[in-house]
Coordinates of C-alpha atoms and ligand atoms in Angstrom, one line a residue:
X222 CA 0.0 0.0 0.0
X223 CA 1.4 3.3 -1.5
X224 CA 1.2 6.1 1.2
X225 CA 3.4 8.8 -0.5
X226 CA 1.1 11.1 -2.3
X227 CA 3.5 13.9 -4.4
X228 CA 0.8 16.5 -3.9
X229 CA 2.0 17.2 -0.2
X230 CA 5.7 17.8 -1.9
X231 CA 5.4 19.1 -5.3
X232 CA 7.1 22.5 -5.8
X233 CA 9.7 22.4 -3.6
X234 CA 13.3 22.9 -3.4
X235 CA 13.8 19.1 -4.8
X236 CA 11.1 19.5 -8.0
X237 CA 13.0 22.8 -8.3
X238 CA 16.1 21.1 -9.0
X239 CA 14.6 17.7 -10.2
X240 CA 12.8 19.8 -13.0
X241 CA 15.6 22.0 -13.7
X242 CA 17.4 19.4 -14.6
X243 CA 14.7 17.4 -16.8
X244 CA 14.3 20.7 -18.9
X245 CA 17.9 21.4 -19.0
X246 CA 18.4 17.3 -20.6
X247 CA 15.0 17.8 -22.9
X248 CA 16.1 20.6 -24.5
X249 CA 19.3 19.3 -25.4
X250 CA 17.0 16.2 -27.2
X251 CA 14.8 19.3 -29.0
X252 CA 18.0 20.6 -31.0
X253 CA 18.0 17.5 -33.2
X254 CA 14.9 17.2 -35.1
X255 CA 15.1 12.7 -34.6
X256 CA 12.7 12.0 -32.3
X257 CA 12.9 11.0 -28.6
X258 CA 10.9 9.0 -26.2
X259 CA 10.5 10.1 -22.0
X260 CA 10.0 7.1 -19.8
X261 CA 8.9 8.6 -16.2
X262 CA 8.9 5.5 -13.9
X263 CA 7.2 7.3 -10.8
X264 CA 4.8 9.9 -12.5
X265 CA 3.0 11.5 -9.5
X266 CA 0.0 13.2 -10.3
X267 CA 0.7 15.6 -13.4
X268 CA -0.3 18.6 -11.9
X269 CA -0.6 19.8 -8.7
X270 CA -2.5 22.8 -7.8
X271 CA -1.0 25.2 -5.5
X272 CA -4.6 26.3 -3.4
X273 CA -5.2 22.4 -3.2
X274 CA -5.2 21.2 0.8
X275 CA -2.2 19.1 0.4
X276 CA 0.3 21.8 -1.2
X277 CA -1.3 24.2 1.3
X278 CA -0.9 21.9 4.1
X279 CA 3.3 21.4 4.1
X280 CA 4.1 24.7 2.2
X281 CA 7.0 23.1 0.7
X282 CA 6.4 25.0 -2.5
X283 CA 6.6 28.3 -0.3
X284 CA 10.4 27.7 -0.2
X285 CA 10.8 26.1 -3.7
X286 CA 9.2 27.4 -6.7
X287 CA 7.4 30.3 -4.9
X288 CA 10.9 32.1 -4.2
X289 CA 11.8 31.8 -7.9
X290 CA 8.8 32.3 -9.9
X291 CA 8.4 35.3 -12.0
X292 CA 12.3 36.3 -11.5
X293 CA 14.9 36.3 -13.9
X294 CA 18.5 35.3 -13.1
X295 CA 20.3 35.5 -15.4
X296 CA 21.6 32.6 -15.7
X297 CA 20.2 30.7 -18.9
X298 CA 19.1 26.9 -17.3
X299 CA 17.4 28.8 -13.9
X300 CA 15.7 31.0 -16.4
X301 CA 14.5 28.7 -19.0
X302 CA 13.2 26.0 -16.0
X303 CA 11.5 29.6 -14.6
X304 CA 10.3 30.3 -18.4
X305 CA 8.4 26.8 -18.7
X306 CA 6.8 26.8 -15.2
X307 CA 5.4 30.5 -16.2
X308 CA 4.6 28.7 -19.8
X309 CA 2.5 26.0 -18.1
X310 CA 1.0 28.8 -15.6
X311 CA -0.2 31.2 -18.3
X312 CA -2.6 33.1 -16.1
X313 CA 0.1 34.9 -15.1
X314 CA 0.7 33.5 -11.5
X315 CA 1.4 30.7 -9.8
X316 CA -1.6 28.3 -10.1
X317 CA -0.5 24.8 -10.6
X318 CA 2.8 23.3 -10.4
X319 CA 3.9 21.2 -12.9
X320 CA 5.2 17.4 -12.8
X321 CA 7.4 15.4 -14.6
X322 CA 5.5 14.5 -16.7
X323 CA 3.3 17.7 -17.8
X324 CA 6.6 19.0 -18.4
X325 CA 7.9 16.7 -20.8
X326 CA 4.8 16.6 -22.2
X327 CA 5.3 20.4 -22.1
X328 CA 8.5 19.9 -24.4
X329 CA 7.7 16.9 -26.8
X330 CA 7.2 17.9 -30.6
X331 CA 4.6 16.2 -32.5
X332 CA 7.0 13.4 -33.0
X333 CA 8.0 12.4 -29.7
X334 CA 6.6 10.4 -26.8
X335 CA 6.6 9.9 -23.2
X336 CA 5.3 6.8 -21.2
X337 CA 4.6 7.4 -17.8
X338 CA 4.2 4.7 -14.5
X339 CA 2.2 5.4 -11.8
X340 CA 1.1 3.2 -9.2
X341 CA -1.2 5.1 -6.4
X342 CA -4.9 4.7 -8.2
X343 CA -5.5 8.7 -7.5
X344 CA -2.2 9.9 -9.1
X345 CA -2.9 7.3 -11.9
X346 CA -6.4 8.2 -12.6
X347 CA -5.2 11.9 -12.5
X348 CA -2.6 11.6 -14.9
X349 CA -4.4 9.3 -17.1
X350 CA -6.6 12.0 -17.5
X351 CA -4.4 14.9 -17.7
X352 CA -3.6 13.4 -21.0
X353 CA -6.8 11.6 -22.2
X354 CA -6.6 12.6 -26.1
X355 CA -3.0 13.5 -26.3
X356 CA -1.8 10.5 -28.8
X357 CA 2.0 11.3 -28.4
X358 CA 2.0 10.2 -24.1
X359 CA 1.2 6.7 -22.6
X360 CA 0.2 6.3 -18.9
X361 CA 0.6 3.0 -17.3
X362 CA -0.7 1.6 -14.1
X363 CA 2.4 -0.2 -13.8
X364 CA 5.0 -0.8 -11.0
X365 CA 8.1 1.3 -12.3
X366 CA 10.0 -1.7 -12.1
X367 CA 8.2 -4.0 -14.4
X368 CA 7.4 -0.8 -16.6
X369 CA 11.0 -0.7 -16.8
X370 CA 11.3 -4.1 -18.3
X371 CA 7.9 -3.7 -20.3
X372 CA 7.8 -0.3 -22.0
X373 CA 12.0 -0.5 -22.8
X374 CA 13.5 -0.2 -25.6
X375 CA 10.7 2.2 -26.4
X376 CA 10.4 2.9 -30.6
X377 CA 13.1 5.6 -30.7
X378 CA 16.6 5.4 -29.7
X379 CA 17.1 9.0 -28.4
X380 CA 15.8 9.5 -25.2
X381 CA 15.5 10.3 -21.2
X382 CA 14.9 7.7 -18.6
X383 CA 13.4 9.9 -15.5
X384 CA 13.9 7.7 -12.1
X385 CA 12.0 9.2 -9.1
X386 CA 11.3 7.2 -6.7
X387 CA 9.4 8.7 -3.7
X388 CA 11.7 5.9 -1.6
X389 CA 9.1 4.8 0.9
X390 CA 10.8 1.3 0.8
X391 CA 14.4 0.9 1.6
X392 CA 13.9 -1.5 -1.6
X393 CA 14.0 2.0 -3.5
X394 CA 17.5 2.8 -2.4
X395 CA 18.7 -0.8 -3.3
X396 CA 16.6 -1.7 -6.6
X397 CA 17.8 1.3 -8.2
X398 CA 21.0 0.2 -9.4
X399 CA 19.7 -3.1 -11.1
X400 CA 17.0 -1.2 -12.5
X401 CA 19.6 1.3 -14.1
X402 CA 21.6 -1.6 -15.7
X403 CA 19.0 -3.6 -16.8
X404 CA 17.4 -0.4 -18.2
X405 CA 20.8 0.8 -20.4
X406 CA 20.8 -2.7 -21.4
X407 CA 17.8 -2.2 -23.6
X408 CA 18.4 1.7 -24.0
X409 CA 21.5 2.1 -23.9
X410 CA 21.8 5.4 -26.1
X411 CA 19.5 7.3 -23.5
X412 CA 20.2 9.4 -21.0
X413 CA 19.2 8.5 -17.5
X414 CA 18.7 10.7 -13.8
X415 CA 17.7 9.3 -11.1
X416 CA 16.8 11.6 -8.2
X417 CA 18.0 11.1 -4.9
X418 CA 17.0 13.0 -0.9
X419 CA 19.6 13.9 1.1
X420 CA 18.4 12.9 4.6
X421 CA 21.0 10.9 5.9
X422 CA 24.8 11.5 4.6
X423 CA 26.0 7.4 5.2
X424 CA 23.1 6.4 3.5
X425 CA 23.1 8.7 0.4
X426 CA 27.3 8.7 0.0
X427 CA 26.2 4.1 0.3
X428 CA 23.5 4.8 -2.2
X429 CA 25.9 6.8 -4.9
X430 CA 28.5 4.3 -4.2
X431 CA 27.0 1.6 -5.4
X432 CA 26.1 3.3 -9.2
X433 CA 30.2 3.8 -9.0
X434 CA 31.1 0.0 -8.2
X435 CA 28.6 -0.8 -10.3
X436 CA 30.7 0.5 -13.3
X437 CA 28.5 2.4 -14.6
X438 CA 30.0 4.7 -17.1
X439 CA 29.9 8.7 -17.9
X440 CA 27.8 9.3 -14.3
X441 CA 27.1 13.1 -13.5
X442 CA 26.2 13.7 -9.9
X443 CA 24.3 17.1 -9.1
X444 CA 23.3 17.8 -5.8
X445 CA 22.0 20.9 -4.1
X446 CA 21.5 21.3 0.1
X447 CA 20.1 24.2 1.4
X448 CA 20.5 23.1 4.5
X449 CA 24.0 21.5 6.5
X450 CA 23.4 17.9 6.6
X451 CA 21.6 17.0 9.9
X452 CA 20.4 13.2 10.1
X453 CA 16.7 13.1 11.7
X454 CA 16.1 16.6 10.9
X455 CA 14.2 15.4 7.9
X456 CA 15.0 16.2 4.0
X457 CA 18.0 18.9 3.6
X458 CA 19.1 18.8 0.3
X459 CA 18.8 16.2 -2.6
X460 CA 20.6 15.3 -5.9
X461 CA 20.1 13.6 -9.1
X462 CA 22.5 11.1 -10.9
X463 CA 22.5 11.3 -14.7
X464 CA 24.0 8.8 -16.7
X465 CA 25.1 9.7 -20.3
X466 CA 24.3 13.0 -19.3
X467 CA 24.5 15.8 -22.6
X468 CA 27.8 17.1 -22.6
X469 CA 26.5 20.7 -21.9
X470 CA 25.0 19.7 -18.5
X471 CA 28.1 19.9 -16.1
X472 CA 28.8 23.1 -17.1
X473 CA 25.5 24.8 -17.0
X474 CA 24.3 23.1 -13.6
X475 CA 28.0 25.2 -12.3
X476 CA 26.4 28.1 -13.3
X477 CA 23.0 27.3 -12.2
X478 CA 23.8 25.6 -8.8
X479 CA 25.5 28.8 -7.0
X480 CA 21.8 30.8 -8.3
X481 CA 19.8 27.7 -6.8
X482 CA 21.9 27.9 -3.3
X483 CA 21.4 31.8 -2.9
X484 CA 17.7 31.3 -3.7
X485 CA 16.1 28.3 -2.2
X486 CA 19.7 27.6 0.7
X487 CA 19.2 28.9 4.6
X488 CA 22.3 29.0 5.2
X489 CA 25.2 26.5 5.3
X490 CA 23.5 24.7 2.4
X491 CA 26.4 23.4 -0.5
X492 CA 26.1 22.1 -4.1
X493 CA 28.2 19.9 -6.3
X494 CA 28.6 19.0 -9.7
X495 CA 31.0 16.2 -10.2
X496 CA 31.8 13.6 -13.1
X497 CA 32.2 9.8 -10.8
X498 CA 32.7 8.0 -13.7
X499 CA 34.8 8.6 -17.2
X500 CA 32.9 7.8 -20.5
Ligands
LIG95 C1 8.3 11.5 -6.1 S1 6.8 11.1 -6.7 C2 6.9 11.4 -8.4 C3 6.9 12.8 -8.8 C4 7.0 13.1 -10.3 N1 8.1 12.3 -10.9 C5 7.3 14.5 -10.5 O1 8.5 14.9 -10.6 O2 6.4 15.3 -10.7 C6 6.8 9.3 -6.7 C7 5.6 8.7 -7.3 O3 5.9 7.3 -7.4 C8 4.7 6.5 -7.1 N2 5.3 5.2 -6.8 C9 5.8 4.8 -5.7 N3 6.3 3.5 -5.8 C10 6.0 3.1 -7.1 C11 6.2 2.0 -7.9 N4 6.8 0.9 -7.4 N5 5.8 2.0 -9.2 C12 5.2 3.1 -9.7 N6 4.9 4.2 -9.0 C13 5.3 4.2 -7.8 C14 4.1 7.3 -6.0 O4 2.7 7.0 -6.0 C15 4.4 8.7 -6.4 O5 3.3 9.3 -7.1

């Protein structure tokens, strides 16, 4: 029984990154005109809207998007992320936050596709409908590790793999890694992030390590605490792992990180971007 309901997180510091992130990898996809396909393992609801009594309840979004939207920084992947959120808000202010997958959706052309897998039977339903009619997306009731095995290799070979579990089960932190392998076995031209929390440092430095001994190649690491780390004092930073990452990525998430820290940290907070693994 799934517990973890998105609506009660989405919008915060970690979808601020998490998202950054996805845009930053899909429009690197957009500059060729080959198509791509999206697989979103965990999909969450779509869309979350920001009077609803769950986003109201925890305020996360208060000290996530809400501290960001409708600025400009200056610094081109904060602003683009900032630039689609407006897109996707076009009343002018900040109504809904979007997901994972309403963003990709957001950013596929007419040839391109996303397949989403969701299993809490509200999120599904929601998401099913958010995209009722739009040929180009597929939404599965499917656990995200059997959609892994089902839905890959999808018809393209370009592509992003998004990995978000909301780690409920400690089998999260240790089915990720065979997931990943078995996943670049049957895609092994996409490219593949995998967010993280940052709640306990032992446990997330155990959880990285094992992608390294794993031998996966040409792994990115991005992470972004805006708080010191603090075990028990609940989530205070998180971090995604991208595997084949574009070759632009490092260098903008340098530029984009410090903006992040300034924006969303409370002091004592720290970033990294850092290549663990050679091509
Ligand atoms: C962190 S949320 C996803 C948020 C979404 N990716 C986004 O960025 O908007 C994790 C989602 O995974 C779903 N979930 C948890 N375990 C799952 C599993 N084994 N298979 C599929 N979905 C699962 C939860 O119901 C939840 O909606």
């Amino acid at each position: 029984m799934l517990s973890y309901r998105h609506s009660y997180h989405a919008g915060s510091f970690a979808d601020v990154l998490k998202h950054l992130v996805e845009v930053a990898i899909l429009d690197h996809l957009r500059l060729k005109p080959k198509p791509f396909t999206v697989h979103d393992t965990h999909g969450g609801a779509g869309r979350y809207a920001i009077d609803d009594a769950h986003m109201q309840k925890t305020g996360e979004y208060v000290d996530g998007i809400a501290r960001l939207f409708g600025e400009r920084t200056g610094v081109a992947a904060v602003d683009r992320y900032l630039s689609v959120v407006a897109q996707l808000n076009p009343v002018g202010r900040l109504s809904h936050y979007p997901g994972s997958p309403l963003i990709a959706a957001h950013l596929l052309r007419e040839q391109d596709r996303l397949q989403c897998t969701e299993l809490h039977s509200t999120d599904f339903e929601l998401l099913r409908q958010e995209f009722a009619g739009d040929r180009r997306v597929r939404v599965e009731k499917l656990d995200a590790w059997q959609g892994l095995k089902a839905l890959l290799p999808p018809e393209h070979r370009r592509g992003l793999v998004l990995i978000d579990p909301s780690y409920e089960l400690e089998a999260d932190y240790t089915q990720v890694v065979g997931a990943v392998r078995q996943a670049l076995r049957k895609f092994a031209t996409a490219t593949c992030a995998i967010w993280y929390p940052v709640l306990e440092r032992n446990r997330t430095e155990r959880f990285v390590r094992r992608f390294v001994e794993a031998d996966i190649p040409n792994l990115l690491r991005l992470e972004c605490c805006v708080r010191a780390d603090a075990s028990g004092r609940g989530m205070t930073g998180s971090g995604l792992l991208v595997i084949n990452p574009p070759y632009t990525l490092a260098a903008n998430m340098e530029q984009a990180m410090p903006v992040l820290q300034a924006a969303l940290g409370e002091g004592h907070g720290h970033h990294r971007v850092a290549q663990l693994t050679g091509e």
